[in-house]
XYZ file of C-alpha atoms in Angstrom:
667
model
C -35.295 1.804 10.391
C -34.263 1.021 13.950
C -32.376 -2.298 13.278
C -28.998 -3.488 14.634
C -27.254 -4.941 12.154
C -23.664 -6.193 11.640
C -20.989 -4.747 9.139
C -21.616 -8.056 7.122
C -25.688 -7.659 7.018
C -25.575 -4.269 6.169
C -23.861 -5.089 2.975
C -26.344 -7.681 1.247
C -28.379 -6.734 -1.453
C -28.142 -3.967 -3.799
C -29.564 -0.719 -3.791
C -31.612 -0.516 -7.255
C -31.977 3.683 -6.841
C -30.936 6.855 -5.506
C -31.956 7.379 -1.644
C -31.604 10.497 0.431
C -31.988 11.234 4.032
C -33.714 14.715 4.524
C -32.303 16.934 7.538
C -33.743 15.482 10.497
C -34.926 12.077 8.861
C -33.799 9.124 10.588
C -33.905 6.879 7.292
C -33.353 7.447 3.864
C -36.169 7.478 0.894
C -36.206 7.540 -2.874
C -35.084 10.624 -4.739
C -34.476 10.183 -8.725
C -31.157 10.271 -10.611
C -32.342 14.293 -11.667
C -33.290 14.951 -8.587
C -30.308 13.762 -6.661
C -27.868 15.699 -9.857
C -29.943 18.949 -8.733
C -29.455 18.282 -5.321
C -25.486 18.332 -5.141
C -24.890 21.084 -7.790
C -27.052 23.001 -5.440
C -24.830 22.301 -2.026
C -21.334 21.919 -4.058
C -21.789 25.298 -5.731
C -23.621 26.968 -2.470
C -20.337 26.260 -0.960
C -18.372 29.783 -0.236
C -14.961 28.331 -1.516
C -13.879 25.245 -3.398
C -11.911 23.913 -1.515
C -14.826 23.403 2.074
C -15.956 20.574 -0.683
C -13.550 17.152 -0.431
C -14.160 14.323 -3.276
C -12.465 10.938 -1.851
C -11.946 8.142 -4.535
C -11.304 4.336 -3.330
C -8.924 2.312 -5.538
C -12.059 0.111 -7.231
C -12.465 2.853 -9.152
C -12.003 2.072 -13.061
C -8.972 4.457 -14.303
C -11.985 6.557 -16.938
C -14.176 7.382 -14.200
C -11.113 8.628 -11.463
C -9.615 10.267 -14.687
C -12.854 12.006 -15.058
C -13.534 12.761 -11.787
C -10.209 14.951 -11.245
C -11.211 16.500 -13.949
C -14.619 18.090 -12.524
C -13.054 18.440 -9.278
C -10.709 20.014 -10.974
C -12.591 22.535 -13.043
C -15.218 22.927 -10.012
C -11.250 24.502 -8.664
C -9.784 22.377 -5.825
C -7.421 19.384 -5.289
C -9.147 18.155 -2.133
C -8.695 14.657 -4.045
C -7.918 12.412 -0.959
C -7.902 8.424 -2.075
C -7.485 5.113 -0.348
C -3.723 5.656 -0.897
C -3.158 8.034 1.310
C -4.995 5.399 4.203
C -2.243 2.204 3.172
C 0.842 2.810 0.151
C 1.474 6.928 0.203
C 5.002 5.832 2.189
C 6.229 3.384 -0.416
C 5.443 6.220 -3.017
C 7.473 8.723 -1.293
C 10.169 6.960 0.117
C 10.047 4.719 -3.830
C 10.170 8.790 -5.409
C 12.685 9.896 -3.176
C 15.220 7.349 -4.207
C 14.504 5.481 -7.593
C 12.621 8.751 -9.259
C 9.451 6.786 -9.593
C 6.821 5.839 -6.667
C 5.769 2.794 -8.179
C 6.862 -1.112 -8.721
C 9.590 -1.577 -10.468
C 8.900 -5.840 -11.293
C 6.404 -7.964 -13.362
C 5.028 -11.168 -12.046
C 7.413 -12.357 -14.725
C 10.207 -11.074 -12.783
C 8.694 -12.938 -9.616
C 8.870 -15.972 -11.391
C 12.521 -15.689 -12.557
C 13.736 -14.276 -9.732
C 16.820 -15.972 -7.067
C 15.445 -14.940 -3.794
C 12.301 -12.928 -2.971
C 11.386 -11.093 0.717
C 8.366 -11.217 1.855
C 8.183 -8.319 4.178
C 5.107 -7.628 6.344
C 3.058 -8.939 3.571
C -0.070 -11.553 3.930
C -0.900 -12.984 0.234
C -2.874 -15.393 1.440
C -5.339 -13.230 2.442
C -4.527 -9.740 0.757
C -2.335 -10.554 -2.397
C -3.423 -14.873 -3.316
C -2.472 -14.438 -6.782
C 0.958 -13.645 -5.774
C 1.160 -17.118 -3.969
C 0.959 -18.350 -7.729
C 4.248 -16.667 -8.841
C 5.405 -17.554 -6.037
C 4.693 -20.958 -6.289
C 6.659 -21.402 -9.647
C 9.342 -18.953 -8.513
C 10.261 -22.108 -5.965
C 9.837 -24.269 -9.521
C 12.475 -23.228 -10.756
C 14.717 -22.667 -7.489
C 14.598 -19.196 -5.623
C 14.139 -18.699 -1.799
C 11.801 -16.897 0.420
C 12.221 -15.389 3.715
C 9.382 -13.830 5.096
C 9.586 -11.482 7.003
C 6.292 -11.194 9.623
C 4.931 -10.511 13.033
C 2.553 -13.438 12.773
C 3.311 -16.706 10.868
C 0.979 -16.424 7.746
C -0.614 -20.419 6.958
C -0.794 -18.896 3.131
C 3.039 -17.670 2.939
C 4.396 -20.746 5.011
C 2.460 -23.595 3.024
C 0.600 -22.925 -0.468
C -2.145 -25.321 -1.691
C -3.056 -24.283 -5.427
C -6.528 -24.957 -6.358
C -5.608 -24.999 -9.845
C -2.844 -28.303 -9.250
C -5.114 -30.680 -7.387
C -1.940 -32.768 -7.181
C -0.974 -29.915 -4.220
C -4.257 -29.637 -3.265
C -4.115 -33.263 -2.126
C -1.172 -32.958 -0.262
C 0.141 -30.810 2.257
C 1.142 -28.112 -0.105
C 3.676 -26.145 -1.226
C 6.197 -25.268 1.441
C 6.968 -21.253 0.548
C 9.156 -19.942 2.840
C 12.697 -21.111 3.199
C 12.968 -18.968 6.344
C 10.638 -17.415 8.712
C 11.780 -14.724 11.006
C 8.689 -13.801 13.473
C 10.054 -9.920 13.904
C 8.904 -7.343 15.997
C 6.343 -4.996 15.130
C 8.516 -1.788 13.449
C 11.539 -3.719 13.686
C 12.242 -3.655 10.211
C 14.457 -0.767 9.523
C 16.445 -2.266 12.389
C 16.665 -5.589 10.164
C 17.633 -4.330 6.743
C 20.385 -1.692 8.501
C 21.944 -4.815 9.777
C 21.765 -7.359 6.521
C 23.057 -3.155 4.883
C 25.832 -3.448 7.509
C 26.496 -7.346 6.678
C 26.956 -6.768 3.050
C 29.415 -4.008 3.876
C 31.409 -5.614 6.403
C 31.740 -8.665 4.000
C 32.724 -6.355 0.936
C 35.935 -5.753 3.225
C 37.388 -9.197 2.385
C 34.700 -10.012 -0.098
C 34.029 -7.624 -2.859
C 31.174 -8.846 -4.851
C 29.167 -8.294 -1.356
C 28.403 -5.361 -3.569
C 27.893 -4.117 -6.852
C 30.838 -1.575 -6.811
C 30.421 -0.842 -10.956
C 26.633 -0.206 -10.421
C 27.785 2.154 -7.507
C 29.534 4.274 -9.356
C 28.091 4.352 -11.929
C 24.212 4.709 -11.396
C 23.754 5.986 -7.837
C 25.024 7.970 -4.889
C 25.184 8.738 -1.051
C 27.606 5.678 -0.455
C 29.771 6.895 1.491
C 27.909 8.569 3.775
C 25.770 5.547 4.342
C 28.681 3.692 4.973
C 29.424 5.839 7.814
C 26.713 5.975 9.425
C 25.865 2.090 9.249
C 29.149 1.487 10.941
C 28.107 3.001 13.625
C 25.370 0.657 14.196
C 24.422 -0.964 16.964
C 23.489 -4.708 17.252
C 21.563 -4.391 20.644
C 19.350 -2.079 19.477
C 19.011 -4.546 16.373
C 18.019 -7.444 18.656
C 15.478 -4.862 20.615
C 13.803 -3.342 17.601
C 13.471 -7.052 15.510
C 13.686 -9.139 18.686
C 15.609 -11.873 16.015
C 18.559 -13.361 16.808
C 22.438 -12.873 15.745
C 22.188 -16.418 14.305
C 19.105 -15.505 12.070
C 20.164 -12.440 10.653
C 23.491 -14.215 9.669
C 21.155 -16.889 7.962
C 19.021 -14.318 6.284
C 22.245 -12.677 4.899
C 24.183 -15.778 3.955
C 21.055 -16.320 1.374
C 20.982 -12.795 0.413
C 24.724 -13.024 -0.679
C 23.931 -16.590 -2.327
C 21.127 -14.940 -4.626
C 22.359 -13.189 -7.870
C 18.798 -11.712 -8.524
C 16.520 -9.984 -5.505
C 12.799 -8.761 -5.007
C 11.724 -7.551 -2.184
C 7.968 -7.263 -1.476
C 5.688 -5.337 0.731
C 2.997 -4.259 1.682
C 0.681 -2.298 4.781
C 2.603 -4.398 7.651
C 5.664 -1.584 6.284
C 3.251 1.659 5.181
C 1.510 2.306 8.544
C 4.201 3.620 10.898
C 5.703 6.615 12.363
C 9.115 5.573 10.053
C 7.239 3.707 7.438
C 9.526 6.356 4.670
C 12.656 5.580 5.951
C 12.135 1.844 6.320
C 11.559 1.643 2.668
C 14.504 4.096 1.840
C 16.205 1.741 3.402
C 14.852 -1.537 1.735
C 15.918 0.964 -1.370
C 19.285 0.563 0.165
C 19.198 -2.846 0.345
C 18.657 -3.436 -3.232
C 20.973 -0.944 -4.865
C 23.865 -2.174 -2.661
C 24.127 -4.899 -4.761
C 22.798 -3.721 -8.345
C 19.102 -5.317 -7.338
C 16.744 -2.668 -9.478
C 16.917 -2.326 -13.156
C 17.650 -5.974 -14.236
C 15.416 -8.749 -14.573
C 14.517 -10.732 -11.397
C 15.160 -7.483 -9.354
C 13.397 -4.794 -8.086
C 10.567 -3.208 -5.681
C 7.686 -4.538 -4.905
C 5.112 -3.126 -3.058
C 1.851 -4.213 -3.108
C -1.441 -3.005 -3.484
C -4.911 -4.525 -2.453
C -7.391 -3.015 -4.807
C -7.794 -3.413 -8.261
C -6.910 0.105 -9.180
C -5.364 1.971 -5.959
C -1.761 2.453 -8.516
C -4.430 3.303 -11.396
C -5.997 6.258 -9.514
C -3.125 7.681 -8.734
C -1.554 7.383 -12.277
C -4.995 9.228 -13.631
C -4.488 12.001 -11.592
C -5.915 11.468 -8.394
C -3.618 13.433 -5.817
C -4.059 16.046 -3.450
C -0.417 17.560 -4.292
C -0.375 17.253 -8.306
C 3.086 17.391 -10.006
C 3.376 20.905 -12.852
C 3.846 18.359 -15.355
C -0.180 17.067 -14.970
C -1.632 20.012 -14.429
C 0.110 21.434 -17.366
C -0.704 18.957 -19.629
C -4.562 18.894 -18.878
C -4.374 22.922 -18.876
C -3.239 22.457 -22.836
C -5.885 19.761 -23.060
C -9.223 21.130 -21.772
C -8.260 24.265 -22.082
C -8.686 26.089 -18.482
C -6.422 26.562 -15.254
C -6.397 24.038 -12.703
C -6.038 25.110 -9.174
C -2.047 24.811 -8.098
C -2.593 24.710 -4.369
C -1.817 21.293 -3.031
C -5.397 19.757 -1.316
C -6.563 17.895 1.745
C -5.236 14.017 2.050
C -7.839 11.889 3.997
C -6.010 12.978 7.149
C -5.756 16.687 6.711
C -9.514 16.297 5.045
C -11.058 14.476 8.613
C -9.709 17.457 10.188
C -10.663 19.879 8.003
C -14.362 18.150 8.504
C -13.500 18.036 11.963
C -13.356 21.924 11.879
C -15.941 22.696 10.466
C -14.222 24.251 7.227
C -15.984 21.695 4.930
C -19.316 21.550 3.816
C -19.525 18.464 1.540
C -18.493 15.403 1.551
C -18.089 13.049 -1.511
C -17.142 9.478 -1.887
C -16.756 7.949 -4.933
C -16.585 4.473 -3.897
C -15.072 3.132 -0.243
C -16.370 2.852 2.807
C -14.819 6.206 4.266
C -15.880 5.552 8.086
C -14.731 2.551 8.370
C -11.032 2.431 6.599
C -10.075 5.801 7.841
C -8.020 6.027 11.702
C -9.852 6.966 15.108
C -13.409 6.210 14.474
C -15.045 8.594 16.320
C -13.138 11.434 15.608
C -14.110 10.301 12.175
C -17.547 9.699 12.695
C -18.223 13.085 14.435
C -16.184 15.170 11.602
C -18.615 13.334 8.815
C -21.869 14.218 11.145
C -20.620 18.482 10.914
C -21.119 18.699 7.067
C -24.130 19.619 5.380
C -24.136 16.945 2.905
C -22.452 13.809 2.268
C -22.831 11.327 -0.816
C -21.190 8.324 -1.460
C -21.342 6.248 -4.912
C -21.757 2.689 -3.884
C -22.313 -0.986 -4.945
C -23.362 -1.905 -1.842
C -24.525 -0.284 1.625
C -21.550 0.147 4.269
C -20.905 1.558 7.291
C -19.912 5.316 5.710
C -23.962 5.639 5.129
C -24.549 5.507 8.393
C -22.764 8.066 9.388
C -24.167 10.989 7.453
C -24.185 14.641 7.400
C -27.050 17.332 7.004
C -28.107 15.584 4.478
C -27.372 12.565 2.658
C -27.028 10.519 -0.588
C -26.385 7.287 -1.481
C -25.826 6.763 -5.414
C -25.959 3.166 -6.797
C -23.471 2.364 -9.696
C -22.374 -0.516 -11.884
C -20.314 -3.115 -10.041
C -17.197 -4.195 -12.388
C -18.340 -6.941 -13.158
C -21.957 -5.647 -14.497
C -22.479 -5.246 -18.663
C -21.481 -1.072 -18.841
C -23.974 -0.669 -22.058
C -24.154 3.209 -22.958
C -25.290 5.095 -25.785
C -22.327 4.356 -27.981
C -22.750 0.760 -26.721
C -21.339 -1.742 -24.725
C -18.071 -0.433 -22.863
C -15.239 -1.426 -20.659
C -13.183 0.617 -18.438
C -8.929 -0.311 -17.429
C -7.246 -0.538 -14.352
C -4.010 -0.510 -13.615
C -2.304 -3.299 -11.398
C 0.707 -3.257 -9.261
C 2.724 -3.700 -11.634
C 2.102 -1.461 -13.238
C 0.437 -3.355 -16.142
C -2.645 -1.994 -17.943
C -5.841 -4.446 -18.544
C -9.176 -3.950 -19.656
C -12.354 -4.903 -17.220
C -15.224 -6.371 -19.121
C -18.412 -6.389 -16.636
C -20.038 -9.929 -18.117
C -23.629 -10.552 -16.118
C -26.845 -8.370 -16.225
C -26.996 -5.439 -14.518
C -29.019 -5.728 -11.092
C -31.496 -2.939 -12.105
C -31.737 -0.822 -15.382
C -31.967 2.015 -13.219
C -28.452 1.463 -12.334
C -25.651 4.552 -13.233
C -22.173 3.313 -13.971
C -19.362 5.016 -12.233
C -17.983 7.228 -15.620
C -22.229 8.809 -16.239
C -22.561 9.634 -12.077
C -19.250 11.673 -12.623
C -20.580 13.047 -15.714
C -23.556 14.289 -15.049
C -22.642 15.259 -11.907
C -20.130 17.494 -13.111
C -22.337 19.057 -16.181
C -25.378 19.553 -13.521
C -22.090 21.590 -11.222
C -20.526 23.093 -13.572
C -23.256 24.404 -16.757
C -21.316 26.806 -18.597
C -18.702 27.115 -16.514
C -16.702 24.046 -18.580
C -16.585 23.844 -22.143
C -16.237 19.888 -21.740
C -19.191 17.971 -23.653
C -19.303 15.354 -20.258
C -22.357 13.798 -21.932
C -19.927 12.600 -24.836
C -17.432 11.144 -22.013
C -20.434 9.256 -20.656
C -21.294 7.439 -23.878
C -18.224 6.554 -25.167
C -15.399 5.865 -22.616
C -13.179 5.831 -25.563
C -13.371 9.320 -25.859
C -11.871 9.424 -22.343
C -8.849 7.189 -23.395
C -7.758 9.466 -26.101
C -7.653 12.546 -23.481
C -5.746 10.427 -20.975
C -3.158 9.394 -24.301
C -3.442 13.045 -24.085
C -2.180 14.187 -20.660
C -0.871 10.904 -19.160
C 2.353 10.163 -20.180
C 3.292 6.000 -21.261
C -0.682 5.891 -22.657
C 0.413 5.899 -26.486
C -2.123 4.404 -28.223
C -4.249 3.471 -25.555
C -7.452 2.793 -26.995
C -5.968 0.269 -29.695
C -3.879 -0.996 -26.451
C -6.010 -1.472 -23.907
C -8.087 -3.366 -26.022
C -5.295 -6.343 -26.085
C -6.513 -9.242 -23.829
C -2.809 -9.507 -22.550
C -2.956 -5.315 -21.661
C 0.339 -3.493 -21.930
C 2.624 -2.637 -19.413
C 3.685 0.968 -18.759
C 6.641 2.438 -18.765
C 9.166 2.536 -15.981
C 12.791 4.229 -16.737
C 14.067 2.337 -13.397
C 13.207 -0.849 -15.047
C 13.426 0.023 -18.948
C 16.994 1.211 -18.946
C 18.274 2.095 -15.147
C 17.461 5.765 -15.808
C 16.683 7.400 -12.763
C 14.524 10.567 -12.540
C 15.583 11.738 -9.147
C 17.266 15.170 -8.258
C 20.124 14.113 -9.140
C 19.856 11.356 -12.153
C 21.011 8.250 -9.720
C 19.774 6.016 -7.517
C 19.780 7.706 -3.843
C 21.427 5.728 -1.130
C 19.511 7.254 2.340
C 20.473 7.931 5.890
C 18.190 6.517 8.184
C 18.276 6.716 11.738
C 16.948 4.381 13.975
C 14.563 4.233 16.491
C 13.858 1.629 18.732
C 10.154 1.462 19.050
C 10.101 2.041 23.362
C 6.691 -0.151 25.553
C 6.038 1.333 28.190
C 5.826 -1.869 30.986
C 2.573 -3.749 31.047
C 1.741 -2.396 27.289
C 2.241 -4.437 24.070
C 2.699 -2.889 20.643
C -1.083 -3.464 18.164
C -1.213 -3.902 14.777
C -4.233 -4.643 12.693
C -4.893 -7.106 10.819
C -7.726 -8.970 7.926
C -8.713 -11.893 8.485
C -9.713 -14.312 5.509
C -13.568 -13.432 5.317
C -12.446 -9.901 4.529
C -11.565 -7.888 1.748
C -10.278 -4.159 2.961
C -12.954 -3.040 4.773
C -15.561 -5.681 3.578
C -16.578 -8.615 5.600
C -17.522 -11.222 3.935
C -18.177 -13.873 7.426
C -16.958 -14.342 10.250
C -14.202 -16.728 9.971
C -10.883 -16.590 9.757
C -9.501 -20.456 9.088
C -6.620 -19.475 8.398
C -5.625 -18.516 12.241
C -8.523 -20.766 13.157
C -11.473 -18.600 14.297
C -14.686 -19.070 13.861
C -18.229 -16.555 14.021
C -15.740 -13.980 16.053
C -14.205 -11.055 14.844
C -13.729 -9.370 18.247
C -10.708 -10.953 19.328
C -7.037 -10.404 20.400
C -4.089 -12.723 19.255
C -1.099 -12.673 21.668
C 2.271 -14.543 22.814
C 1.207 -16.894 25.868
C 4.059 -15.532 27.335
C 2.771 -12.489 27.205
C -0.302 -13.219 28.397
C 1.096 -14.846 31.391
C 3.208 -11.904 31.862
C 0.124 -9.508 32.064
C -1.810 -12.100 34.576
C -4.180 -12.870 31.590
C -5.208 -16.517 30.178
C -6.885 -17.413 26.693
C -10.126 -17.035 26.237
C -10.627 -13.892 28.473
C -12.085 -10.763 27.282
C -10.349 -7.765 27.820
C -10.471 -3.904 26.331
C -8.675 -2.528 23.794
C -6.953 0.206 25.630
C -4.565 3.075 24.111
C -2.038 5.694 25.148
C -3.434 8.865 25.631
C -2.400 11.876 23.007
C -1.963 14.486 26.222
C -2.243 14.926 29.996
C -6.029 15.905 29.356
C -6.500 13.613 26.768
C -9.192 10.225 27.949
C -7.569 6.856 26.330
C -8.896 5.624 23.161
C -10.764 2.034 24.138
C -11.637 -0.731 21.945
C -14.203 -3.102 24.421
C -14.985 -6.397 24.640
C -12.099 -8.328 22.760
C -11.456 -12.290 23.707
C -7.930 -13.001 24.159
C -6.591 -15.938 21.670
C -2.874 -16.864 23.158
C -1.269 -17.032 19.012
C 2.223 -17.241 17.707
C 2.843 -13.830 17.601
C 6.314 -12.478 18.095
C 7.043 -11.135 21.951
C 5.801 -8.078 22.808
C 3.217 -7.818 19.932
C -0.492 -8.345 19.702
C -2.412 -7.826 16.890
C -6.410 -7.673 15.926
C -8.437 -7.386 13.392
C -9.409 -4.021 11.318
C -11.901 -1.644 11.159
C -13.679 -2.949 14.479
C -9.741 -1.491 15.903
C -9.688 1.804 14.239
C -10.835 3.691 16.945
C -7.666 3.119 18.664
C -5.776 4.585 16.228
C -4.955 8.256 16.466
C -5.578 10.972 14.023
C -2.892 12.799 14.413
C 0.039 9.638 14.522
C 0.713 9.914 11.496
C 4.178 8.278 9.162
C 6.587 11.092 8.657
C 6.562 12.548 5.478
C 3.503 10.213 3.691
C 1.007 11.614 6.544
C -0.723 7.901 6.544
C -1.881 6.649 9.603
C 0.070 4.821 12.208
C -2.722 1.105 12.148
C 0.305 -0.322 12.659
C 1.959 0.737 15.587
C -0.500 1.386 18.303
C 0.186 0.909 22.142
C -2.448 -1.181 24.063
C -2.565 -2.284 27.241
C -5.481 -5.301 27.590
C -7.248 -4.518 30.713
C -9.431 -7.299 31.807
C -13.246 -6.968 31.752
C -16.274 -8.621 33.490
C -18.428 -10.116 31.399
C -19.529 -11.854 27.974
C -17.713 -9.943 24.632
C -19.965 -7.498 22.540
C -22.458 -8.730 20.068
C -20.503 -8.429 17.137
C -19.862 -4.734 15.123
C -23.251 -3.119 15.125
C -23.668 -0.112 13.409
């Protein structure tokens, strides 16, 4: 107690029993599982309305746990089910649903291997999605080309050494990117509008530049899009992207030479004010040449956690669709709430404003993942009770309500033995593939409970006779949960049988499977997206938050980032040497990162003591690691349409200070 520790130090080791921090205490103490569930049930049943409780979910949660969790929460009476999708790929889901009718990716790994051209945009597979690098390597072996579009030259994407292929590890590796476009932060909408304008211009003399037959049969909105792009200002494109006309023409030539094209992206696209229009423009780009609904082509939003997509499929969503709620009602015999609940940003606002009494987190590190760290921390502290289901300690456990609980659970790699025998769970990956996950290791302690068991016992303790669900049977045998999922969620026919197969199974995707578009018009929607160039005041840079090599989401394993040459430090800011010279700064100086105030009476947000690193980033931009820089992301600065925090578009000043950097990210 009272010892300062870094985030990495806090996350070492495992708890083996529940712990509670009582009101006024400065430390946690053990509590029995029965006592923990009794305390939780008492606090939840004491709220004046179910909406005064918030139930967060991390993407590491299995399908079985997620489905059971949302069932409990909706029987409790609320749709307050914020999840990590709200922070990462919500913009993708919104844009894809509007334009294609399906909010998930349309390609498989096999499509990537057999495509002609892959555009990797705002994504760093080397650090965040290493499995994808192998697929890209196989695609290159088959003759595909790769265009990398990123403000930073990411080493793993430009040249890849596959540890499974020793001959390539010993050499210089595989050069993956045939063309690297070092785009300015937030310039992607302008780039894809320029490419789309180029396709339309070429089609005037070469009709094969666009797939007119596909457009006429399967799409609408072409004339409006063509008229809008005809007025595109090339000066705006250059100001937004920082790219030359020659670079854009070179990428257009590669597009025209490719029959099958895939566009992959991650949070480099999804965390801007205009993220939804940007992704809609990518859909325009693919639709114009018929690159959806056929092998080797399509949209590929790449998510990080193992089950971010599966959580949403299982009903972890604050705005559930009526057919899902109807199926839930018919299967379990209760009327689910229909009013939209809180997403992450709205949940923080509600906690800040004293409108939430209980916060319950199923996995994750909410405080470190959320924007506006100081506001989020203060909001959590206003709760009467905060509770977290976790495998390891993290920063969120130190930011407590009046009473706080930590409920330690089994990890995915640990054997899960219940009354019905040894169990397995399932997850859904970014490609819509569902497969089993079986733990092989002995649990760290016989006293740990699984996520499913924790949810089931919490539901039974809280709902009591108000629920007709046999929570104990669901906990005892997860196949019972999968049977309910099969009855409620489309695409899970024969779930127990198909999930047991080693290769898993693919969920149906009407766009990919039959070029069927479940949109409002029944067609793929070409959209008009207004281009706004991000204006940056003189003396400022646009900051994007990034991960280091020794990091997975908010989990920090070490202080090295070997891909970028950083050792024993995380409080660094990467900026172009010419921008540093213009600002009167030099490599190695220590600065504070200072954001623009929200209003005339607001103080600027400040992240203190960052070492400047001269680096090959796009001019006018800089980059620094999260969660250290989340303090700079305003709670009310979110993407239009998705409410995702704008963590990739933070305008900052680099203010020189005197003195050594702060000693790590102590919590």
